[in-house]
CSV table of C-alpha atoms in Angstrom, one decimal:
chain,number,residue,atom,x,y,z
A,27,UNK,CA,16.3,144.3,-11.0
A,28,UNK,CA,17.1,147.2,-9.5
A,29,UNK,CA,19.9,150.1,-11.7
A,30,UNK,CA,22.2,149.1,-9.5
A,31,UNK,CA,22.2,145.5,-9.6
A,32,UNK,CA,21.6,145.9,-13.9
A,33,UNK,CA,24.8,147.6,-13.9
A,34,UNK,CA,26.3,145.1,-11.6
A,35,UNK,CA,25.5,142.4,-14.5
A,36,UNK,CA,26.1,144.6,-17.0
A,37,UNK,CA,29.8,144.7,-15.7
A,38,UNK,CA,30.3,140.6,-15.2
A,39,UNK,CA,29.2,140.7,-18.8
A,40,UNK,CA,31.9,143.1,-20.2
A,41,UNK,CA,34.5,141.8,-18.2
A,42,UNK,CA,34.1,138.1,-19.5
A,43,UNK,CA,32.6,139.5,-23.3
A,44,UNK,CA,36.3,141.9,-22.7
A,45,UNK,CA,38.5,138.6,-22.2
A,46,UNK,CA,37.1,136.9,-25.2
A,47,UNK,CA,37.6,140.0,-27.3
A,48,UNK,CA,41.0,140.1,-26.5
A,49,UNK,CA,42.2,136.8,-26.9
A,50,UNK,CA,39.9,137.0,-30.6
A,51,UNK,CA,41.6,139.4,-31.7
A,52,UNK,CA,45.1,138.6,-30.7
A,53,UNK,CA,44.7,135.0,-31.5
A,54,UNK,CA,45.3,135.1,-35.2
A,55,UNK,CA,48.7,136.9,-34.5
A,56,UNK,CA,50.2,134.8,-31.3
A,57,UNK,CA,53.9,134.2,-31.6
A,58,UNK,CA,54.5,136.7,-34.6
A,59,UNK,CA,56.6,139.0,-34.4
A,60,UNK,CA,55.9,143.2,-33.3
A,61,UNK,CA,54.2,144.9,-35.0
A,62,UNK,CA,54.1,148.1,-35.9
A,63,UNK,CA,52.3,151.1,-34.1
A,64,UNK,CA,50.0,151.7,-37.3
A,65,UNK,CA,49.7,148.1,-38.3
A,66,UNK,CA,48.6,147.1,-34.7
A,67,UNK,CA,46.4,150.1,-34.2
A,68,UNK,CA,43.9,148.9,-37.2
A,69,UNK,CA,44.4,144.9,-35.6
A,70,UNK,CA,42.8,146.2,-32.8
A,71,UNK,CA,39.5,147.6,-35.3
A,72,UNK,CA,37.8,144.1,-35.8
A,73,UNK,CA,38.9,140.8,-35.9
A,74,UNK,CA,41.5,139.9,-38.3
A,75,UNK,CA,40.0,139.3,-42.1
A,76,UNK,CA,42.0,136.4,-42.6
A,77,UNK,CA,41.4,133.1,-40.4
A,78,UNK,CA,44.1,130.8,-38.6
A,79,UNK,CA,43.8,127.7,-40.0
A,80,UNK,CA,40.6,127.0,-40.1
A,81,UNK,CA,39.1,129.1,-37.8
A,82,UNK,CA,36.9,132.2,-38.3
A,83,UNK,CA,37.3,136.0,-37.7
A,84,UNK,CA,36.1,136.3,-34.1
A,85,UNK,CA,36.9,133.2,-33.0
A,86,UNK,CA,39.4,133.0,-29.7
A,87,UNK,CA,41.7,130.9,-28.5
A,88,UNK,CA,41.8,128.4,-25.5
A,89,UNK,CA,42.8,130.4,-23.0
A,90,UNK,CA,38.4,131.6,-23.1
A,91,UNK,CA,37.3,128.3,-23.7
A,92,UNK,CA,39.6,126.9,-20.6
A,93,UNK,CA,37.7,130.2,-18.9
A,94,UNK,CA,34.2,129.3,-20.0
A,95,UNK,CA,34.9,125.8,-18.5
A,96,UNK,CA,35.7,126.7,-15.4
A,97,UNK,CA,33.1,129.7,-14.9
A,98,UNK,CA,30.3,127.2,-16.0
A,99,UNK,CA,31.9,124.4,-13.1
A,100,UNK,CA,31.9,127.4,-10.6
A,101,UNK,CA,28.0,128.4,-11.4
A,102,UNK,CA,26.7,125.4,-11.4
A,103,UNK,CA,28.6,124.2,-7.9
A,104,UNK,CA,28.3,127.5,-6.2
A,105,UNK,CA,31.3,127.3,-5.3
A,106,UNK,CA,35.1,127.4,-6.2
A,107,UNK,CA,35.5,123.8,-6.5
A,108,UNK,CA,39.5,121.9,-8.1
A,109,UNK,CA,37.4,119.4,-9.0
A,110,UNK,CA,34.8,120.3,-10.4
A,111,UNK,CA,36.7,122.7,-12.6
A,112,UNK,CA,39.1,119.7,-13.3
A,113,UNK,CA,36.6,117.9,-15.1
A,114,UNK,CA,35.5,120.0,-17.2
A,115,UNK,CA,39.1,121.7,-17.8
A,116,UNK,CA,40.1,118.3,-19.3
A,117,UNK,CA,36.6,117.6,-21.1
A,118,UNK,CA,38.0,120.3,-24.1
A,119,UNK,CA,40.4,117.7,-24.3
A,120,UNK,CA,38.8,114.4,-24.5
A,121,UNK,CA,36.5,115.8,-27.2
A,122,UNK,CA,38.8,117.4,-29.0
A,123,UNK,CA,37.9,121.2,-28.8
A,124,UNK,CA,40.7,123.1,-27.2
A,125,UNK,CA,42.1,125.1,-29.4
A,126,UNK,CA,46.1,125.5,-29.7
A,127,UNK,CA,47.0,125.2,-25.8
A,128,UNK,CA,50.1,124.9,-24.8
A,129,UNK,CA,52.5,121.7,-23.9
A,130,UNK,CA,51.5,121.9,-20.1
A,131,UNK,CA,48.1,122.1,-19.9
A,132,UNK,CA,47.7,119.5,-22.8
A,133,UNK,CA,50.7,117.6,-20.8
A,134,UNK,CA,48.3,117.9,-17.4
A,135,UNK,CA,44.9,117.5,-18.8
A,136,UNK,CA,46.2,114.1,-19.9
A,137,UNK,CA,47.3,113.4,-16.0
A,138,UNK,CA,43.3,114.2,-15.4
A,139,UNK,CA,42.5,111.9,-17.6
A,140,UNK,CA,44.4,109.4,-16.9
A,141,UNK,CA,43.1,109.7,-13.5
A,142,UNK,CA,45.4,111.9,-11.6
A,143,UNK,CA,44.3,113.7,-8.5
A,144,UNK,CA,43.2,117.5,-9.6
A,145,UNK,CA,46.3,118.4,-7.0
A,146,UNK,CA,49.1,116.8,-8.5
A,147,UNK,CA,48.4,116.8,-12.2
A,148,UNK,CA,49.1,119.9,-13.1
A,149,UNK,CA,53.1,121.0,-14.6
A,150,UNK,CA,55.8,121.2,-12.4
A,151,UNK,CA,57.5,124.3,-10.9
A,152,UNK,CA,59.3,126.9,-13.1
A,153,UNK,CA,56.8,126.2,-16.2
A,154,UNK,CA,55.3,129.1,-15.9
A,155,UNK,CA,53.5,129.6,-19.4
A,156,UNK,CA,50.1,131.8,-19.3
A,157,UNK,CA,47.4,129.5,-20.2
A,158,UNK,CA,46.4,129.4,-16.3
A,159,UNK,CA,45.6,133.8,-16.6
A,160,UNK,CA,42.0,133.5,-17.8
A,161,UNK,CA,40.9,131.6,-14.6
A,162,UNK,CA,41.5,135.5,-12.6
A,163,UNK,CA,38.3,136.4,-14.8
A,164,UNK,CA,36.3,134.2,-12.6
A,165,UNK,CA,38.4,134.6,-9.4
A,166,UNK,CA,37.2,138.4,-9.5
A,167,UNK,CA,33.6,137.7,-10.7
A,168,UNK,CA,32.7,135.3,-8.2
A,169,UNK,CA,35.7,135.4,-5.6
A,170,UNK,CA,34.9,137.7,-1.6
A,171,UNK,CA,37.0,140.8,-2.4
A,172,UNK,CA,39.2,139.9,0.1
A,173,UNK,CA,43.1,138.7,-0.5
A,174,UNK,CA,43.3,135.5,1.4
A,175,UNK,CA,39.6,134.7,-0.3
A,176,UNK,CA,40.9,136.0,-4.0
A,177,UNK,CA,44.4,134.1,-3.5
A,178,UNK,CA,42.8,130.5,-2.1
A,179,UNK,CA,40.3,131.0,-5.4
A,180,UNK,CA,43.2,131.3,-7.9
A,181,UNK,CA,44.8,127.9,-6.2
A,182,UNK,CA,42.0,126.6,-6.4
A,183,UNK,CA,41.5,127.2,-10.3
A,184,UNK,CA,44.9,126.7,-11.5
A,185,UNK,CA,46.7,123.7,-9.8
A,186,UNK,CA,45.6,121.3,-12.5
A,187,UNK,CA,47.1,122.4,-14.9
A,188,UNK,CA,50.3,125.0,-13.4
A,189,UNK,CA,52.0,123.7,-10.3
A,190,UNK,CA,54.0,127.2,-9.7
A,191,UNK,CA,53.0,129.4,-7.5
A,192,UNK,CA,53.5,132.8,-10.0
A,193,UNK,CA,51.0,131.3,-12.1
A,194,UNK,CA,48.4,131.4,-9.1
A,195,UNK,CA,49.0,134.9,-8.5
A,196,UNK,CA,49.1,135.9,-11.6
A,197,UNK,CA,45.4,134.8,-11.8
A,198,UNK,CA,44.7,136.2,-8.0
A,199,UNK,CA,46.0,139.5,-9.2
A,200,UNK,CA,43.5,139.9,-12.7
A,201,UNK,CA,40.9,138.9,-10.1
A,202,UNK,CA,41.9,141.8,-7.3
A,203,UNK,CA,42.1,143.8,-10.9
A,204,UNK,CA,38.2,142.9,-11.7
A,205,UNK,CA,37.0,143.3,-8.6
A,206,UNK,CA,37.7,146.6,-8.4
A,207,UNK,CA,36.7,147.1,-11.9
A,208,UNK,CA,33.6,145.8,-11.1
A,209,UNK,CA,33.6,147.9,-7.7
A,210,UNK,CA,33.5,151.3,-9.4
A,211,UNK,CA,35.7,153.1,-7.3
A,212,UNK,CA,37.9,155.5,-8.8
A,213,UNK,CA,41.8,154.7,-7.7
A,214,UNK,CA,45.0,155.9,-8.7
A,215,UNK,CA,47.4,153.2,-10.1
A,216,UNK,CA,49.2,153.6,-7.0
A,217,UNK,CA,46.4,152.3,-5.1
A,218,UNK,CA,45.5,149.9,-7.9
A,219,UNK,CA,48.2,148.0,-8.3
A,220,UNK,CA,48.8,147.8,-4.5
A,221,UNK,CA,45.9,145.7,-4.1
A,222,UNK,CA,46.5,143.5,-7.0
A,223,UNK,CA,50.0,143.1,-4.6
A,224,UNK,CA,48.2,141.8,-2.0
A,225,UNK,CA,46.5,139.4,-3.2
A,226,UNK,CA,49.3,137.9,-5.5
A,227,UNK,CA,51.6,138.4,-2.2
A,228,UNK,CA,49.7,134.9,-0.7
A,229,UNK,CA,50.9,132.8,-3.6
A,230,UNK,CA,54.0,134.7,-4.9
A,231,UNK,CA,55.8,137.6,-3.0
A,232,UNK,CA,58.2,138.3,-5.8
A,233,UNK,CA,55.5,138.9,-8.5
A,234,UNK,CA,53.8,140.6,-5.5
A,235,UNK,CA,57.1,143.6,-5.8
A,236,UNK,CA,56.2,144.1,-9.7
A,237,UNK,CA,53.0,144.6,-8.8
A,238,UNK,CA,52.9,147.0,-6.7
A,239,UNK,CA,55.9,148.8,-8.9
A,240,UNK,CA,54.1,149.0,-11.8
A,241,UNK,CA,52.4,152.4,-11.9
A,242,UNK,CA,56.2,153.8,-11.9
A,243,UNK,CA,56.2,152.4,-16.4
A,244,UNK,CA,53.1,154.8,-16.2
A,245,UNK,CA,55.8,157.2,-16.8
A,246,UNK,CA,57.6,156.3,-19.2
A,247,UNK,CA,56.7,156.4,-23.0
A,248,UNK,CA,54.6,153.5,-24.0
A,249,UNK,CA,57.6,151.9,-26.1
A,250,UNK,CA,59.6,152.5,-23.2
A,251,UNK,CA,57.5,151.0,-20.9
A,252,UNK,CA,56.1,147.7,-23.3
A,253,UNK,CA,60.3,146.8,-24.0
A,254,UNK,CA,60.6,146.9,-20.2
A,255,UNK,CA,57.8,144.8,-19.1
A,256,UNK,CA,58.4,142.2,-22.0
A,257,UNK,CA,61.7,141.1,-19.9
A,258,UNK,CA,60.4,141.5,-15.8
A,259,UNK,CA,61.3,137.5,-14.6
A,260,UNK,CA,62.3,136.3,-18.1
A,261,UNK,CA,65.2,133.7,-18.5
A,262,UNK,CA,67.5,135.8,-21.3
A,263,UNK,CA,67.5,132.1,-23.3
A,264,UNK,CA,64.1,132.5,-23.6
A,265,UNK,CA,63.5,136.4,-24.5
A,266,UNK,CA,66.1,135.5,-26.6
A,267,UNK,CA,64.4,132.9,-28.5
A,268,UNK,CA,60.6,134.2,-28.7
A,269,UNK,CA,59.5,137.2,-30.5
A,270,UNK,CA,57.5,140.2,-28.5
A,271,UNK,CA,56.1,138.9,-25.6
A,272,UNK,CA,57.5,135.2,-24.0
A,273,UNK,CA,55.3,132.7,-23.0
A,274,UNK,CA,55.4,133.8,-19.5
A,275,UNK,CA,53.0,134.5,-17.0
A,276,UNK,CA,55.1,137.8,-15.5
A,277,UNK,CA,55.6,140.0,-18.7
A,278,UNK,CA,52.5,139.0,-19.6
A,279,UNK,CA,50.2,139.9,-17.0
A,280,UNK,CA,52.1,143.2,-16.4
A,281,UNK,CA,51.6,144.3,-19.9
A,282,UNK,CA,47.9,143.7,-20.4
A,283,UNK,CA,47.5,145.5,-17.0
A,284,UNK,CA,49.9,148.4,-17.8
A,285,UNK,CA,47.5,149.0,-21.2
A,286,UNK,CA,44.3,149.1,-18.7
A,287,UNK,CA,46.2,151.4,-16.7
A,288,UNK,CA,48.2,153.6,-19.6
A,289,UNK,CA,44.2,154.5,-21.5
A,290,UNK,CA,41.8,153.4,-18.7
A,291,UNK,CA,38.6,154.7,-21.3
A,292,UNK,CA,39.7,153.6,-24.3
A,293,UNK,CA,39.4,149.8,-24.6
A,294,UNK,CA,40.6,150.1,-28.7
A,295,UNK,CA,44.0,152.2,-28.0
A,296,UNK,CA,44.8,149.8,-25.0
A,297,UNK,CA,43.8,146.7,-26.9
A,298,UNK,CA,46.2,148.0,-29.8
A,299,UNK,CA,49.0,148.8,-27.3
A,300,UNK,CA,49.3,145.2,-26.5
A,301,UNK,CA,49.1,143.8,-30.0
A,302,UNK,CA,51.7,145.8,-30.9
A,303,UNK,CA,53.7,143.7,-28.5
A,304,UNK,CA,53.6,140.5,-31.0
A,305,UNK,CA,54.2,136.8,-29.1
A,306,UNK,CA,51.8,136.1,-26.6
A,307,UNK,CA,49.1,138.9,-27.3
A,308,UNK,CA,45.8,136.7,-27.1
A,309,UNK,CA,45.6,136.5,-23.7
A,310,UNK,CA,47.8,139.5,-22.7
A,311,UNK,CA,44.8,140.9,-25.0
A,312,UNK,CA,42.8,139.4,-23.0
A,313,UNK,CA,43.9,140.5,-20.0
A,314,UNK,CA,43.3,143.8,-20.5
A,315,UNK,CA,39.6,143.8,-22.4
A,316,UNK,CA,38.5,142.4,-19.1
A,317,UNK,CA,39.8,145.0,-16.6
A,318,UNK,CA,38.8,147.3,-19.3
A,319,UNK,CA,35.3,145.5,-19.5
A,320,UNK,CA,34.6,145.7,-15.6
A,321,UNK,CA,35.6,149.1,-15.2
A,322,UNK,CA,33.5,150.6,-18.5
A,323,UNK,CA,30.5,148.3,-18.9
A,324,UNK,CA,29.3,146.8,-22.4
A,325,UNK,CA,29.2,150.8,-23.7
A,326,UNK,CA,32.9,150.9,-23.6
A,327,UNK,CA,33.7,148.0,-25.7
A,328,UNK,CA,33.3,149.2,-29.7
A,329,UNK,CA,30.2,147.7,-31.2
A,330,UNK,CA,31.9,146.3,-33.9
A,331,UNK,CA,33.8,143.8,-31.7
A,332,UNK,CA,30.9,143.0,-29.5
A,333,UNK,CA,29.1,141.5,-32.5
A,334,UNK,CA,31.8,140.4,-34.6
A,335,UNK,CA,32.9,137.9,-31.2
A,336,UNK,CA,32.2,134.2,-32.1
A,337,UNK,CA,29.7,132.8,-29.7
A,338,UNK,CA,28.8,136.1,-28.1
A,339,UNK,CA,25.7,134.8,-26.5
A,340,UNK,CA,27.3,131.6,-24.7
A,341,UNK,CA,29.7,134.8,-23.5
A,342,UNK,CA,26.8,136.7,-22.0
A,343,UNK,CA,25.0,133.9,-20.7
A,344,UNK,CA,28.2,132.1,-19.1
A,345,UNK,CA,28.8,135.9,-17.7
A,346,UNK,CA,24.9,135.9,-16.4
A,347,UNK,CA,25.0,132.3,-15.0
A,348,UNK,CA,27.8,133.7,-12.2
A,349,UNK,CA,26.2,136.7,-11.5
A,350,UNK,CA,23.2,134.8,-10.8
A,351,UNK,CA,24.5,132.1,-8.8
A,352,UNK,CA,26.8,135.1,-7.1
A,353,UNK,CA,23.6,136.9,-6.5
A,354,UNK,CA,22.2,134.2,-4.1
A,355,UNK,CA,25.3,133.5,-2.4
A,356,UNK,CA,25.7,137.0,-1.5
A,357,UNK,CA,21.2,136.6,-0.2
A,358,UNK,CA,22.1,133.6,1.6
A,359,UNK,CA,24.9,134.7,3.3
A,360,UNK,CA,23.3,138.1,4.4
A,361,UNK,CA,19.9,135.9,5.5
A,362,UNK,CA,22.6,133.8,7.7
A,363,UNK,CA,23.9,137.0,9.0
A,364,UNK,CA,20.6,138.9,10.2
A,365,UNK,CA,19.0,135.3,11.4
A,366,UNK,CA,22.2,135.3,14.0
A,367,UNK,CA,21.9,138.7,15.0
A,368,UNK,CA,18.7,138.4,16.3
């Protein structure tokens, strides 16, 4: 394998690992009130010493479980196939191994298990919980890097649990962020967010606008920015009822991306900024970890976190299967193109 491909494979691994690590750091604190800055800093050093319920240190949540299920479907089918992805997602519920999922995803999985077609099983419009976001990592690692392709893949991989276009748009934006990290091309925050906005626009123009203007928050101090992002697109009643980051895909995505932009070379500091928010910090920290992992590679992830996240071998294997399938796909496409030109 060439050095270029080896480096790319490493970034695939780091993006998957980064999401799982962020998720595992935040999982014990999901739903809790915001943390103090010093407490949040220590939370990003290692996984919580006390397990959540029966779960040990380094255990990630349903978000990473679903990401792995979708990655398995895409790598085995060598394409984005909604039926296959839906079957693997539903299997997590059928086997009773899913960890603390939101009700909307549970209802969708039960509908799939009862025979509802995957295009019709998702939660109704208006339900925008962030549990669909992790699928954006797979979108980024697999899809061609054009906004229409990214948006289509995001829609196919989210609609079986979430019909609201904001969920597909958020997954598309995360997918594009991962792609830009893999490409290793320096971009200003403005250009970076413009690319994410283009990917989201086909699904949800409102979220696309929020992404386009996200770099403005970088001019504020961190606390002010996080407080403002928490409120974007969220009904006041939900903000009042949920401490910290609400269970809404828009502020969770924006917060995760903001931290990656604010601390572009410091994995631990970026995660600490997210973890201090409280609420839906597991998936938000996962977003940050996936984006920075794709950009920095595995050397950019602290060794203790890489060592102590659970099922690390399975995470790396899932990334490698996606990488191998993508390389086969590109090789076939190149062969077809060359034959056409003869």
